[in-house]
Short mmCIF file of C-alpha atoms and ligand atoms in Angstrom, two decimals:
data_model
loop_
_atom_site.label_atom_id
_atom_site.label_comp_id
_atom_site.label_asym_id
_atom_site.label_seq_id
_atom_site.Cartn_x
_atom_site.Cartn_y
_atom_site.Cartn_z
CA MET X 1 3.69 -8.17 24.77
CA LYS X 2 1.11 -7.53 22.03
CA SER X 3 1.36 -4.28 20.10
CA GLN X 4 -1.52 -1.79 19.99
CA ASN X 5 -2.64 -3.28 16.68
CA GLU X 6 -2.61 -6.84 17.97
CA LEU X 7 -5.02 -6.40 20.88
CA GLY X 8 -8.02 -7.44 18.75
CA VAL X 9 -9.99 -4.29 19.59
CA ALA X 10 -10.21 -0.93 17.87
CA ILE X 11 -7.84 1.82 18.93
CA PRO X 12 -10.03 4.79 20.04
CA ALA X 13 -10.19 7.04 16.99
CA ASN X 14 -12.19 10.03 18.19
CA LYS X 15 -14.39 11.43 20.97
CA PRO X 16 -17.66 13.37 21.02
CA LEU X 17 -17.53 17.08 21.83
CA VAL X 18 -21.24 17.78 21.45
CA VAL X 19 -24.08 15.56 22.63
CA ARG X 20 -27.83 15.62 22.00
CA THR X 21 -30.35 14.54 24.64
CA ILE X 22 -32.69 11.74 23.59
CA LYS X 23 -36.35 12.35 24.47
CA GLU X 24 -38.09 10.23 27.10
CA VAL X 25 -40.91 8.81 24.99
CA THR X 26 -43.26 6.10 26.33
CA LYS X 27 -44.47 2.98 24.56
CA GLU X 28 -48.04 4.35 24.48
CA GLN X 29 -46.80 7.55 22.78
CA ARG X 30 -44.96 5.51 20.17
CA GLU X 31 -48.04 3.35 19.58
CA TYR X 32 -50.08 6.49 18.93
CA ALA X 33 -47.44 7.84 16.53
CA LEU X 34 -47.13 4.49 14.74
CA LYS X 35 -50.85 4.35 14.13
CA LYS X 36 -50.92 7.92 12.88
CA THR X 37 -48.04 7.26 10.46
CA GLU X 38 -49.42 4.07 8.91
CA TYR X 39 -46.80 1.89 10.64
CA ASN X 40 -44.25 2.82 7.98
CA MET X 41 -40.71 3.17 9.40
CA PHE X 42 -39.93 5.96 6.94
CA SER X 43 -42.89 8.04 8.16
CA PHE X 44 -42.15 7.87 11.89
CA PRO X 45 -40.77 11.08 13.51
CA ALA X 46 -37.06 10.55 14.21
CA ASP X 47 -37.15 12.81 17.28
CA LEU X 48 -39.31 10.22 19.09
CA ILE X 49 -36.77 7.39 18.65
CA PHE X 50 -34.12 6.18 21.15
CA VAL X 51 -31.77 4.52 18.68
CA ASP X 52 -32.15 4.91 14.95
CA PHE X 53 -30.61 2.20 12.77
CA LEU X 54 -32.81 2.90 9.73
CA SER X 55 -29.86 4.07 7.66
CA ASP X 56 -26.26 5.22 7.88
CA SER X 57 -27.04 7.54 4.99
CA GLY X 58 -26.38 11.18 5.77
CA SER X 59 -27.00 10.45 9.43
CA GLY X 60 -23.41 10.31 10.67
CA THR X 61 -21.72 12.83 12.94
CA MET X 62 -19.56 15.46 11.25
CA THR X 63 -16.02 15.94 12.51
CA ASP X 64 -14.64 19.20 13.88
CA LEU X 65 -12.70 19.63 10.63
CA GLN X 66 -15.90 19.27 8.63
CA TRP X 67 -17.72 21.81 10.79
CA SER X 68 -14.89 24.28 10.36
CA ALA X 69 -14.74 23.61 6.61
CA LEU X 70 -18.36 24.82 6.37
CA PHE X 71 -17.11 28.35 6.97
CA HIS X 72 -14.96 28.10 3.85
CA GLY X 73 -18.02 27.22 1.77
CA ASP X 74 -18.52 29.54 -1.17
CA GLU X 75 -22.08 29.99 -2.41
CA SER X 76 -21.18 31.56 -5.76
CA TYR X 77 -23.43 30.32 -8.54
CA ALA X 78 -20.63 29.36 -10.90
CA ARG X 79 -17.26 27.78 -10.08
CA ASN X 80 -17.32 28.17 -6.30
CA LYS X 81 -13.93 27.41 -4.79
CA GLY X 82 -15.20 24.20 -3.18
CA TYR X 83 -15.82 22.76 -6.64
CA TYR X 84 -12.10 22.82 -7.38
CA VAL X 85 -11.26 21.51 -3.94
CA LEU X 86 -13.72 18.63 -4.31
CA LEU X 87 -12.44 17.63 -7.75
CA GLU X 88 -8.90 17.58 -6.36
CA ALA X 89 -10.07 15.55 -3.35
CA ILE X 90 -11.64 13.01 -5.72
CA ARG X 91 -8.45 12.74 -7.77
CA ASP X 92 -6.47 12.36 -4.54
CA THR X 93 -8.79 9.68 -3.19
CA PHE X 94 -9.42 7.52 -6.23
CA GLU X 95 -6.33 8.03 -8.36
CA ARG X 96 -3.35 9.21 -6.40
CA GLY X 97 -3.06 6.64 -3.63
CA ASP X 98 -0.17 7.48 -1.33
CA LYS X 99 0.69 10.65 -3.23
CA PRO X 100 -2.24 13.04 -2.66
CA LYS X 101 -1.77 16.71 -3.48
CA HIS X 102 -4.07 17.91 -0.70
CA SER X 103 -4.82 21.16 -2.49
CA ILE X 104 -7.68 21.74 -0.03
CA ASP X 105 -5.00 23.19 2.29
CA LEU X 106 -4.64 26.17 -0.04
CA VAL X 107 -8.22 27.17 0.76
CA LEU X 108 -8.23 26.19 4.44
CA SER X 109 -5.03 28.13 5.08
CA GLY X 110 -6.19 31.25 3.23
CA GLU X 111 -3.44 31.10 0.60
CA THR X 112 -2.98 34.54 -0.97
CA ASN X 113 -0.42 33.75 -3.65
CA ILE X 114 -2.60 34.13 -6.73
CA LYS X 115 -0.23 32.39 -9.09
CA LYS X 116 -0.03 29.40 -6.76
CA LEU X 117 -3.82 29.31 -6.46
CA MET X 118 -4.23 29.36 -10.21
CA ASP X 119 -1.46 26.84 -10.94
CA GLU X 120 -2.47 24.37 -8.26
CA LEU X 121 -6.24 24.78 -8.03
CA TYR X 122 -8.20 27.07 -10.31
CA ILE X 123 -6.60 26.89 -13.75
CA THR X 124 -5.32 23.37 -14.12
CA ASP X 125 -5.81 21.01 -17.02
CA TYR X 126 -6.09 17.33 -16.20
CA GLN X 127 -7.10 14.52 -18.48
CA GLY X 128 -7.03 10.76 -18.72
CA GLY X 129 -8.50 10.00 -15.29
CA PHE X 130 -11.90 10.07 -13.55
CA VAL X 131 -11.92 13.87 -13.30
CA ASN X 132 -10.88 15.97 -16.25
CA GLY X 133 -9.76 19.47 -15.34
CA GLY X 134 -9.75 22.89 -16.94
CA VAL X 135 -10.70 22.98 -20.59
CA SER X 136 -10.85 19.17 -20.75
CA GLN X 137 -13.73 19.09 -18.24
CA LEU X 138 -15.54 21.59 -20.48
CA SER X 139 -15.01 19.74 -23.75
CA ARG X 140 -15.19 16.18 -22.34
CA PRO X 141 -17.11 16.33 -19.04
CA ASN X 142 -16.66 13.17 -16.97
CA ALA X 143 -17.28 14.29 -13.36
CA PHE X 144 -20.82 15.04 -12.19
CA ILE X 145 -21.63 16.21 -8.69
CA VAL X 146 -25.21 15.57 -7.57
CA PRO X 147 -27.10 15.66 -4.25
CA GLN X 148 -27.01 11.91 -3.62
CA GLY X 149 -26.28 8.49 -5.06
CA ARG X 150 -29.63 7.87 -6.71
CA CYS X 151 -29.38 11.16 -8.61
CA ALA X 152 -26.15 9.85 -10.15
CA GLU X 153 -27.93 6.59 -10.98
CA HIS X 154 -30.85 8.47 -12.53
CA LEU X 155 -28.44 10.64 -14.53
CA LEU X 156 -26.55 7.62 -15.84
CA PHE X 157 -29.38 5.20 -16.66
CA SER X 158 -31.82 7.77 -18.03
CA THR X 159 -29.09 9.05 -20.36
CA ILE X 160 -27.91 5.68 -21.68
CA ALA X 161 -31.38 4.09 -22.04
CA PRO X 162 -32.43 6.18 -25.10
CA ILE X 163 -29.02 5.52 -26.69
CA LEU X 164 -29.56 1.77 -26.22
CA LYS X 165 -33.10 1.95 -27.61
CA GLU X 166 -31.81 3.81 -30.65
CA ARG X 167 -29.25 1.07 -31.19
CA ASN X 168 -31.78 -1.73 -31.20
CA ARG X 169 -35.45 -1.31 -30.36
CA GLU X 170 -36.11 -5.02 -30.00
CA GLU X 171 -33.20 -5.86 -27.70
CA GLU X 172 -33.68 -6.54 -24.01
CA TYR X 173 -30.89 -5.03 -21.93
CA PHE X 174 -29.46 -6.36 -18.67
CA ILE X 175 -27.22 -4.84 -16.00
CA PRO X 176 -25.65 -7.49 -13.76
CA ASN X 177 -24.40 -6.64 -10.27
CA ASN X 178 -23.07 -8.55 -7.27
CA GLY X 179 -26.14 -7.02 -5.55
CA HIS X 180 -28.11 -4.03 -6.81
CA PHE X 181 -29.05 -1.55 -4.11
CA ASP X 182 -32.80 -0.78 -4.07
CA THR X 183 -32.46 2.65 -5.68
CA THR X 184 -30.07 1.30 -8.31
CA GLU X 185 -32.44 -1.52 -9.15
CA ALA X 186 -35.38 0.91 -9.32
CA ASN X 187 -33.53 3.42 -11.51
CA ILE X 188 -32.47 0.68 -13.93
CA ASN X 189 -36.02 -0.72 -14.02
CA ALA X 190 -37.54 2.72 -14.48
CA ASN X 191 -35.49 3.09 -17.66
CA GLY X 192 -36.60 -0.22 -19.16
CA ILE X 193 -33.38 -2.11 -18.43
CA ILE X 194 -33.37 -5.37 -16.44
CA PRO X 195 -31.25 -5.49 -13.27
CA ILE X 196 -29.78 -8.88 -12.32
CA ASN X 197 -28.11 -9.95 -9.06
CA PHE X 198 -25.24 -12.42 -8.95
CA PHE X 199 -24.75 -12.90 -5.21
CA SER X 200 -21.87 -14.95 -3.95
CA ALA X 201 -22.97 -18.56 -3.42
CA ASN X 202 -21.57 -18.66 0.14
CA LEU X 203 -23.54 -15.61 1.32
CA LEU X 204 -25.78 -17.42 3.78
CA ASP X 205 -23.20 -20.00 4.90
CA ASP X 206 -22.61 -20.23 8.62
CA PHE X 207 -19.57 -18.51 10.05
CA PRO X 208 -18.27 -18.74 13.62
CA TYR X 209 -18.63 -15.39 15.39
CA ASP X 210 -15.37 -15.77 17.25
CA GLU X 211 -13.40 -15.88 14.00
CA MET X 212 -14.51 -12.48 12.70
CA ASN X 213 -11.20 -10.89 13.65
CA ILE X 214 -9.18 -13.67 12.07
CA ARG X 215 -10.56 -14.33 8.60
CA ASN X 216 -13.17 -13.18 6.10
CA PRO X 217 -14.70 -15.13 3.18
CA PHE X 218 -15.64 -11.97 1.19
CA LYS X 219 -19.26 -12.95 0.83
CA GLY X 220 -19.97 -9.76 -1.12
CA ASN X 221 -18.16 -11.10 -4.18
CA MET X 222 -19.86 -11.42 -7.54
CA ASP X 223 -20.59 -14.91 -8.81
CA VAL X 224 -18.31 -14.62 -11.87
CA LYS X 225 -19.41 -17.90 -13.40
CA ALA X 226 -23.00 -16.73 -13.46
CA LEU X 227 -21.82 -13.44 -14.97
CA GLU X 228 -20.00 -15.13 -17.83
CA THR X 229 -22.92 -17.50 -18.44
CA LEU X 230 -25.27 -14.52 -18.76
CA ILE X 231 -22.99 -12.81 -21.28
CA GLN X 232 -22.76 -15.98 -23.36
CA GLU X 233 -26.47 -16.81 -23.15
CA LYS X 234 -27.70 -13.33 -23.99
CA SER X 235 -25.21 -11.32 -26.01
CA VAL X 236 -22.44 -8.84 -25.40
CA GLU X 237 -24.61 -6.14 -26.98
CA SER X 238 -27.40 -6.74 -24.47
CA ILE X 239 -25.19 -5.88 -21.50
CA PRO X 240 -24.38 -2.17 -21.52
CA LEU X 241 -22.61 -2.18 -18.14
CA ILE X 242 -21.43 -4.49 -15.39
CA TYR X 243 -21.68 -3.18 -11.83
CA ILE X 244 -19.89 -4.13 -8.62
CA THR X 245 -21.25 -2.72 -5.35
CA ILE X 246 -18.59 -2.14 -2.67
CA THR X 247 -19.37 -3.05 0.01
CA ASN X 248 -22.39 -5.12 -1.06
CA ASN X 249 -25.18 -3.39 0.86
CA THR X 250 -27.97 -5.63 -0.43
CA ALA X 251 -25.93 -8.76 0.31
CA ALA X 252 -25.70 -7.96 4.02
CA GLY X 253 -23.02 -5.29 3.61
CA GLN X 254 -20.36 -7.87 2.79
CA PRO X 255 -17.01 -6.83 1.31
CA VAL X 256 -15.71 -7.66 -2.17
CA SER X 257 -12.16 -8.98 -2.51
CA MET X 258 -9.55 -7.43 -4.78
CA SER X 259 -9.21 -10.75 -6.57
CA ASN X 260 -12.94 -10.78 -7.33
CA ILE X 261 -12.72 -7.22 -8.65
CA LYS X 262 -9.83 -8.34 -10.86
CA GLU X 263 -11.75 -11.37 -12.14
CA VAL X 264 -14.78 -9.30 -13.06
CA ASN X 265 -12.47 -6.77 -14.70
CA LYS X 266 -10.96 -9.57 -16.79
CA ILE X 267 -14.38 -10.70 -18.00
CA ALA X 268 -15.45 -7.11 -18.71
CA LYS X 269 -12.27 -6.56 -20.74
CA LYS X 270 -12.65 -9.86 -22.59
CA TYR X 271 -16.11 -8.88 -23.80
CA ASN X 272 -15.49 -5.15 -24.05
CA ILE X 273 -18.18 -4.21 -21.52
CA PRO X 274 -17.65 -1.15 -19.29
CA LEU X 275 -17.28 -1.98 -15.58
CA PHE X 276 -18.60 0.38 -12.90
CA PHE X 277 -18.48 0.50 -9.11
CA ASP X 278 -21.38 1.46 -6.92
CA ALA X 279 -18.74 2.86 -4.62
CA CYS X 280 -20.64 4.05 -1.53
CA ARG X 281 -18.46 2.30 1.07
CA PHE X 282 -15.18 2.04 -0.80
CA ALA X 283 -13.12 2.90 2.30
CA GLU X 284 -14.68 0.17 4.45
CA ASN X 285 -14.18 -2.28 1.58
CA ALA X 286 -10.52 -1.28 1.33
CA ASN X 287 -10.12 -1.90 5.04
CA PHE X 288 -11.47 -5.45 4.68
CA ILE X 289 -8.99 -6.09 1.87
CA LYS X 290 -6.14 -4.79 4.01
CA GLU X 291 -7.19 -6.83 7.01
CA PHE X 292 -8.05 -10.13 5.34
CA GLU X 293 -6.77 -10.51 1.78
CA ASN X 294 -3.37 -12.02 1.09
CA GLY X 295 -0.76 -9.50 0.08
CA TYR X 296 -2.41 -6.35 1.39
CA LYS X 297 -1.49 -6.26 5.08
CA ASN X 298 1.35 -3.82 4.54
CA LYS X 299 -0.39 -1.64 1.98
CA THR X 300 -2.02 1.63 2.99
CA ILE X 301 -5.77 2.24 2.65
CA PRO X 302 -5.21 4.98 0.01
CA SER X 303 -3.05 2.68 -2.11
CA ILE X 304 -5.63 -0.12 -1.87
CA VAL X 305 -8.38 2.33 -2.90
CA ARG X 306 -6.27 3.43 -5.85
CA GLU X 307 -5.77 -0.16 -6.96
CA MET X 308 -9.48 -1.00 -6.61
CA PHE X 309 -10.46 1.93 -8.80
CA SER X 310 -7.77 1.16 -11.38
CA TYR X 311 -9.90 -1.84 -12.45
CA VAL X 312 -13.10 0.07 -13.23
CA ASP X 313 -14.21 2.34 -15.99
CA GLY X 314 -16.37 4.56 -13.84
CA PHE X 315 -18.46 4.75 -10.68
CA THR X 316 -21.57 6.14 -9.13
CA ILE X 317 -21.34 7.03 -5.45
CA SER X 318 -23.39 8.29 -2.55
CA PHE X 319 -21.15 10.42 -0.36
CA LYS X 320 -23.80 10.22 2.36
CA LYS X 321 -22.55 6.86 3.59
CA GLY X 322 -20.42 7.89 6.50
CA MET X 323 -18.72 10.73 4.71
CA ALA X 324 -21.08 13.69 4.64
CA ASN X 325 -24.70 14.56 5.28
CA ILE X 326 -25.36 15.07 1.58
CA GLY X 327 -23.65 14.49 -1.77
CA GLY X 328 -23.22 12.04 -4.62
CA GLY X 329 -21.52 11.74 -7.95
CA LEU X 330 -20.94 10.03 -11.28
CA PHE X 331 -17.43 9.71 -12.65
CA PHE X 332 -15.96 7.82 -15.60
CA LYS X 333 -12.52 7.46 -17.15
CA ASP X 334 -11.66 10.02 -19.74
CA ARG X 335 -11.82 8.31 -23.16
CA GLY X 336 -12.29 4.96 -21.44
CA MET X 337 -14.52 2.13 -22.61
CA PHE X 338 -17.75 3.71 -21.32
CA HIS X 339 -16.91 6.98 -23.03
CA GLN X 340 -16.10 5.25 -26.31
CA LYS X 341 -19.17 3.01 -26.31
CA PHE X 342 -21.71 5.69 -25.51
CA SER X 343 -20.33 8.71 -27.34
CA VAL X 344 -22.22 7.91 -30.52
CA GLU X 345 -23.00 11.21 -32.16
CA ASP X 346 -22.44 13.50 -29.20
CA ASP X 347 -19.95 13.06 -26.42
CA ILE X 348 -21.74 11.12 -23.64
CA GLY X 349 -20.32 13.56 -21.09
CA ILE X 350 -21.94 16.51 -22.87
CA LYS X 351 -25.29 14.68 -22.79
CA LEU X 352 -24.91 13.89 -19.10
CA LYS X 353 -23.98 17.47 -18.35
CA GLU X 354 -27.04 18.78 -20.15
CA LYS X 355 -29.23 16.53 -18.03
CA GLN X 356 -27.32 17.52 -14.89
CA ILE X 357 -28.00 21.19 -15.58
CA LEU X 358 -31.65 20.44 -16.37
CA THR X 359 -32.22 18.57 -13.12
CA PHE X 360 -29.64 19.44 -10.47
CA GLY X 361 -28.15 22.77 -11.45
CA ASN X 362 -24.86 24.07 -12.73
CA ASP X 363 -22.11 21.43 -12.82
CA SER X 364 -20.01 23.15 -10.18
CA TYR X 365 -22.55 22.72 -7.39
CA GLY X 366 -24.89 19.98 -8.68
CA GLY X 367 -27.68 20.70 -6.21
CA LEU X 368 -25.38 21.07 -3.21
CA SER X 369 -24.62 24.19 -1.19
CA GLY X 370 -21.02 25.44 -1.25
CA ARG X 371 -20.81 24.62 2.46
CA ASP X 372 -21.81 21.01 1.89
CA ILE X 373 -19.20 20.70 -0.85
CA MET X 374 -16.45 21.82 1.54
CA ALA X 375 -17.60 19.43 4.29
CA LEU X 376 -17.62 16.61 1.76
CA ALA X 377 -14.15 17.36 0.39
CA THR X 378 -12.78 17.44 3.94
CA SER X 379 -14.32 14.09 4.75
CA LEU X 380 -12.78 12.34 1.76
CA TYR X 381 -9.43 12.80 3.51
CA GLU X 382 -10.72 11.73 6.92
CA THR X 383 -12.72 8.69 5.80
CA ILE X 384 -9.60 6.78 4.88
CA HIS X 385 -7.92 7.14 8.29
CA GLN X 386 -7.27 3.62 9.37
CA ASN X 387 -8.11 3.96 13.07
CA SER X 388 -11.46 5.54 12.35
CA LEU X 389 -12.30 2.85 9.78
CA ARG X 390 -11.31 0.17 12.26
CA LYS X 391 -13.40 1.81 14.96
CA ARG X 392 -16.42 1.76 12.68
CA ILE X 393 -15.96 -1.80 11.51
CA MET X 394 -15.21 -3.13 15.00
CA GLN X 395 -18.38 -1.50 16.33
CA VAL X 396 -20.43 -3.31 13.70
CA ARG X 397 -18.57 -6.54 14.48
CA ASN X 398 -19.20 -6.21 18.23
CA PHE X 399 -22.90 -5.61 17.63
CA ALA X 400 -23.12 -8.75 15.46
CA GLN X 401 -21.10 -10.83 17.90
CA LYS X 402 -23.30 -9.89 20.86
CA LEU X 403 -26.42 -10.85 18.90
CA ALA X 404 -24.84 -14.12 17.76
CA ILE X 405 -23.88 -15.02 21.34
CA ASN X 406 -27.54 -14.50 22.29
CA GLY X 407 -28.57 -16.97 19.57
CA LEU X 408 -29.90 -14.56 16.97
CA PRO X 409 -29.61 -15.55 13.28
CA VAL X 410 -27.27 -12.74 12.33
CA ILE X 411 -25.41 -12.86 9.02
CA LEU X 412 -21.75 -13.52 9.77
CA PRO X 413 -19.16 -12.27 9.46
CA ALA X 414 -20.48 -8.73 9.92
CA GLY X 415 -20.00 -6.30 7.05
CA GLY X 416 -18.71 -2.75 7.25
CA HIS X 417 -21.70 -0.60 8.11
CA ALA X 418 -24.61 -2.69 9.33
CA VAL X 419 -25.78 -5.84 11.05
CA TYR X 420 -28.32 -8.02 9.25
CA LEU X 421 -30.71 -10.60 10.64
CA ASN X 422 -31.74 -13.53 8.46
CA MET X 423 -35.51 -13.38 8.91
CA ASP X 424 -36.16 -16.78 7.29
CA LYS X 425 -34.19 -18.29 10.16
CA PHE X 426 -35.62 -15.88 12.71
CA PHE X 427 -39.17 -17.07 12.00
CA GLU X 428 -38.33 -20.76 11.58
CA GLY X 429 -40.94 -22.81 13.44
CA THR X 430 -43.49 -19.97 13.58
CA ASN X 431 -46.52 -19.52 11.33
CA ILE X 432 -44.98 -16.52 9.55
CA LYS X 433 -44.41 -17.17 5.82
CA THR X 434 -42.50 -15.08 3.26
CA GLY X 435 -45.55 -13.19 2.00
CA ASP X 436 -46.57 -12.24 5.56
CA PHE X 437 -43.81 -9.62 5.73
CA GLY X 438 -42.66 -10.85 9.12
CA GLY X 439 -39.53 -8.71 8.82
CA VAL X 440 -41.75 -5.65 8.69
CA GLY X 441 -43.72 -6.92 11.69
CA PHE X 442 -40.43 -7.28 13.54
CA THR X 443 -39.40 -3.66 12.80
CA ILE X 444 -42.84 -2.40 13.90
CA GLU X 445 -42.62 -4.29 17.20
CA LEU X 446 -39.02 -3.20 17.84
CA LEU X 447 -40.04 0.40 17.43
CA ARG X 448 -43.30 0.03 19.36
CA HIS X 449 -41.86 -1.70 22.42
CA TYR X 450 -38.31 -0.35 22.56
CA GLY X 451 -38.03 2.83 20.47
CA ILE X 452 -35.48 1.32 18.08
CA ARG X 453 -35.80 1.74 14.33
CA ALA X 454 -34.48 -0.78 11.81
CA CYS X 455 -35.14 -1.44 8.13
CA GLU X 456 -36.66 -4.43 6.37
CA LEU X 457 -34.70 -5.28 3.23
CA GLY X 458 -36.51 -8.37 2.09
CA PRO X 459 -39.80 -9.47 0.50
CA PHE X 460 -41.47 -6.14 1.30
CA ALA X 461 -38.73 -3.77 0.09
CA PHE X 462 -37.81 -5.96 -2.87
CA GLU X 463 -41.44 -6.49 -3.89
CA TRP X 464 -41.75 -10.25 -3.54
CA ASP X 465 -45.48 -10.20 -4.34
CA LYS X 466 -44.88 -8.39 -7.66
CA LYS X 467 -42.28 -10.86 -8.92
CA THR X 468 -42.21 -14.13 -10.83
CA PRO X 469 -41.21 -17.30 -8.93
CA GLU X 470 -37.83 -17.11 -10.70
CA GLN X 471 -37.22 -13.49 -9.65
CA ARG X 472 -38.28 -14.33 -6.11
CA GLU X 473 -35.26 -16.61 -5.83
CA GLY X 474 -33.06 -13.51 -5.91
CA ILE X 475 -34.69 -11.88 -2.87
CA LEU X 476 -33.00 -12.21 0.48
CA ASN X 477 -35.14 -11.92 3.60
CA LEU X 478 -33.22 -9.54 5.84
CA VAL X 479 -33.67 -6.84 8.45
CA ARG X 480 -30.85 -4.32 8.57
CA PHE X 481 -29.46 -2.33 11.47
CA ALA X 482 -27.33 0.36 9.83
CA ILE X 483 -24.93 2.16 12.14
CA PRO X 484 -24.35 5.82 11.34
CA ARG X 485 -20.69 6.75 11.51
CA ASN X 486 -19.55 8.23 14.82
CA LEU X 487 -23.06 8.56 16.23
CA TYR X 488 -23.55 5.75 18.72
CA GLY X 489 -21.52 4.18 21.51
CA ASN X 490 -21.64 0.94 23.49
CA GLU X 491 -24.74 1.90 25.46
CA HIS X 492 -26.81 2.21 22.28
CA ILE X 493 -25.56 -1.13 20.99
CA ASP X 494 -26.15 -2.88 24.33
CA TYR X 495 -29.68 -1.51 24.62
CA ALA X 496 -30.43 -2.69 21.08
CA VAL X 497 -28.97 -6.16 21.69
CA ALA X 498 -31.12 -6.59 24.81
CA ALA X 499 -34.27 -5.42 23.01
CA ILE X 500 -33.72 -7.50 19.87
CA THR X 501 -33.02 -10.58 21.97
CA GLU X 502 -36.20 -10.10 23.99
CA LEU X 503 -38.19 -9.76 20.80
CA TYR X 504 -36.56 -12.95 19.46
CA TYR X 505 -37.72 -14.88 22.53
CA ASN X 506 -41.22 -13.55 21.86
CA ARG X 507 -41.17 -14.01 18.09
CA ASP X 508 -44.44 -15.95 18.10
CA LYS X 509 -46.15 -12.66 19.10
CA ILE X 510 -44.81 -10.72 16.11
CA PRO X 511 -47.70 -9.80 13.77
CA LYS X 512 -48.11 -10.50 10.09
CA VAL X 513 -48.34 -7.27 8.10
CA LYS X 514 -50.62 -6.19 5.26
CA ILE X 515 -49.97 -3.36 2.84
CA SER X 516 -52.96 -1.07 3.37
CA ARG X 517 -52.07 1.55 0.76
CA GLY X 518 -49.73 1.83 -2.26
CA ALA X 519 -48.61 -1.78 -2.79
CA LYS X 520 -47.98 -1.01 -6.47
CA LEU X 521 -45.76 2.03 -5.93
CA ARG X 522 -42.13 1.94 -7.02
CA LEU X 523 -39.67 1.96 -4.07
CA ARG X 524 -42.78 1.41 -2.01
CA HIS X 525 -41.05 0.87 1.33
CA PHE X 526 -40.49 4.63 1.45
CA GLN X 527 -44.15 5.46 1.01
CA THR X 528 -46.79 2.76 1.52
CA GLY X 529 -49.25 2.44 4.38
CA LEU X 530 -49.00 -0.73 6.49
CA GLN X 531 -51.24 -2.57 8.91
CA PRO X 532 -49.97 -5.09 11.45
CA ILE X 533 -52.47 -7.84 12.17
CA TYR X 534 -52.51 -8.33 15.94
CA ILE X 535 -54.24 -11.47 17.15
CA LYS X 536 -56.06 -10.83 20.39
C1 PLP N 1 -27.29 4.51 -0.32
C2 PLP N 1 -26.88 3.75 -1.48
C3 PLP N 1 -27.18 4.17 -2.77
C4 PLP N 1 -28.04 5.38 -3.06
O1 PLP N 1 -27.53 6.54 -2.51
P1 PLP N 1 -28.47 7.71 -1.93
O2 PLP N 1 -27.50 8.76 -1.53
O3 PLP N 1 -29.26 7.16 -0.80
O4 PLP N 1 -29.34 8.16 -3.04
C5 PLP N 1 -26.72 3.40 -3.82
N1 PLP N 1 -26.02 2.29 -3.62
C6 PLP N 1 -25.70 1.86 -2.39
C7 PLP N 1 -24.89 0.61 -2.22
C8 PLP N 1 -26.12 2.57 -1.28
O5 PLP N 1 -25.81 2.12 -0.05
#
């Protein structure tokens, strides 16, 4: 008889204790609201939607432990107790593998032994890792809490850009990635640095849907040959950082293998270039490594996470991706390569901290409430539970499989947080061309007819019309259905599959879309006005 792990389905990992009623909105009401909100998905009132796949960012369900942790939140201006708990949780998660200290229990249990509290939480000196402690965090800051991922990106790139300019005014600088997320790309661009994507060559290869539980080709990997060619063609000096995004959100949420991380690490070391993670979905990525990469089956998720992070010099992260409703951070290794390269006159950490205080507040809350900090620290321990990771990943996989069975051009295998449709294939044989923003037309129609919200991540979001023919090559034409953690069940997925399939059968009726306002804006998909062109 098969064991519980061998059944090929997720073991139930949790159950809802609170539910929210979805409003009974009609198609005509949605049409009215769409018109009044310029047909932009980001402007449409969420309360009028049946199923919202726009983003898994901050939109997940909190656990009972997170809700109860809120009560332990401490809103003191300086050095609230959650700050210490969160720093410990980050050390536990990214450095300690199977040997976490779990100092959060001291706070949750109301520990009254003052000496213990000081020795284990409040007055501790750590150094040499991603999170200095005590006096070392004051003299060499390397851990920066911020409200979300893009704030960490802004902090990092806006602080290093002037240092780079000072070094060489004439030089062009490049930051390669296996797939820059839109905010990462925009923050790099906004600081005069050029972002480059090195997607894995097999990304759009076909994959049989019935083999998703058996193997995985790690299509999120970085093209390491292209990376090394860039370094040799430009110069080592022109590449201030190399980035790996885990999982690769822009490349259809695909995972990155440990061996790819190691290869990139080797190249980074060879040329003395700091290597960073965009670490938003590190736990999902670790689960893929455990499930599908040779040699990891018997390792625990925490030990895999520890190994992954041992190969990088630092990371930016959005904690909103399935962990908490708000939170982000920037962390780098104490006296590591990044620290050495960028601490020219002043310590780079001191510069970053000054900017953090200028923009987000005191370092111990970084724009977050004390309650949010406690909920976030709690979730770092829950996110790595294997059954809950499996539940999440299997739900995404089931969604993709059902669409594939119905003939939809879904990117396979499914990644860890979202299902992606290949819109070039979707519109094959119709009169919709790349510059018509058919993916946007699809999202408008899906919302109009069926009350389901999805997100175009293609020519519209990645600004096809503003780019050179060469840059256009790097744009994938996708629509993403992101699944918030612990929010939806089978009925939501089944409703979406039926609606998407119906729309696919009627794809010749999907309108082209024009940008009616704000085509030139940066990160325009959040803010432009749109106009579908319906042919009567
Ligand atoms: C969401 C996301 C970000 C940005 O984080 P925010 O919290 O939305 O600012 C960066 N990188 C990746 C891969 C993401 O998914």
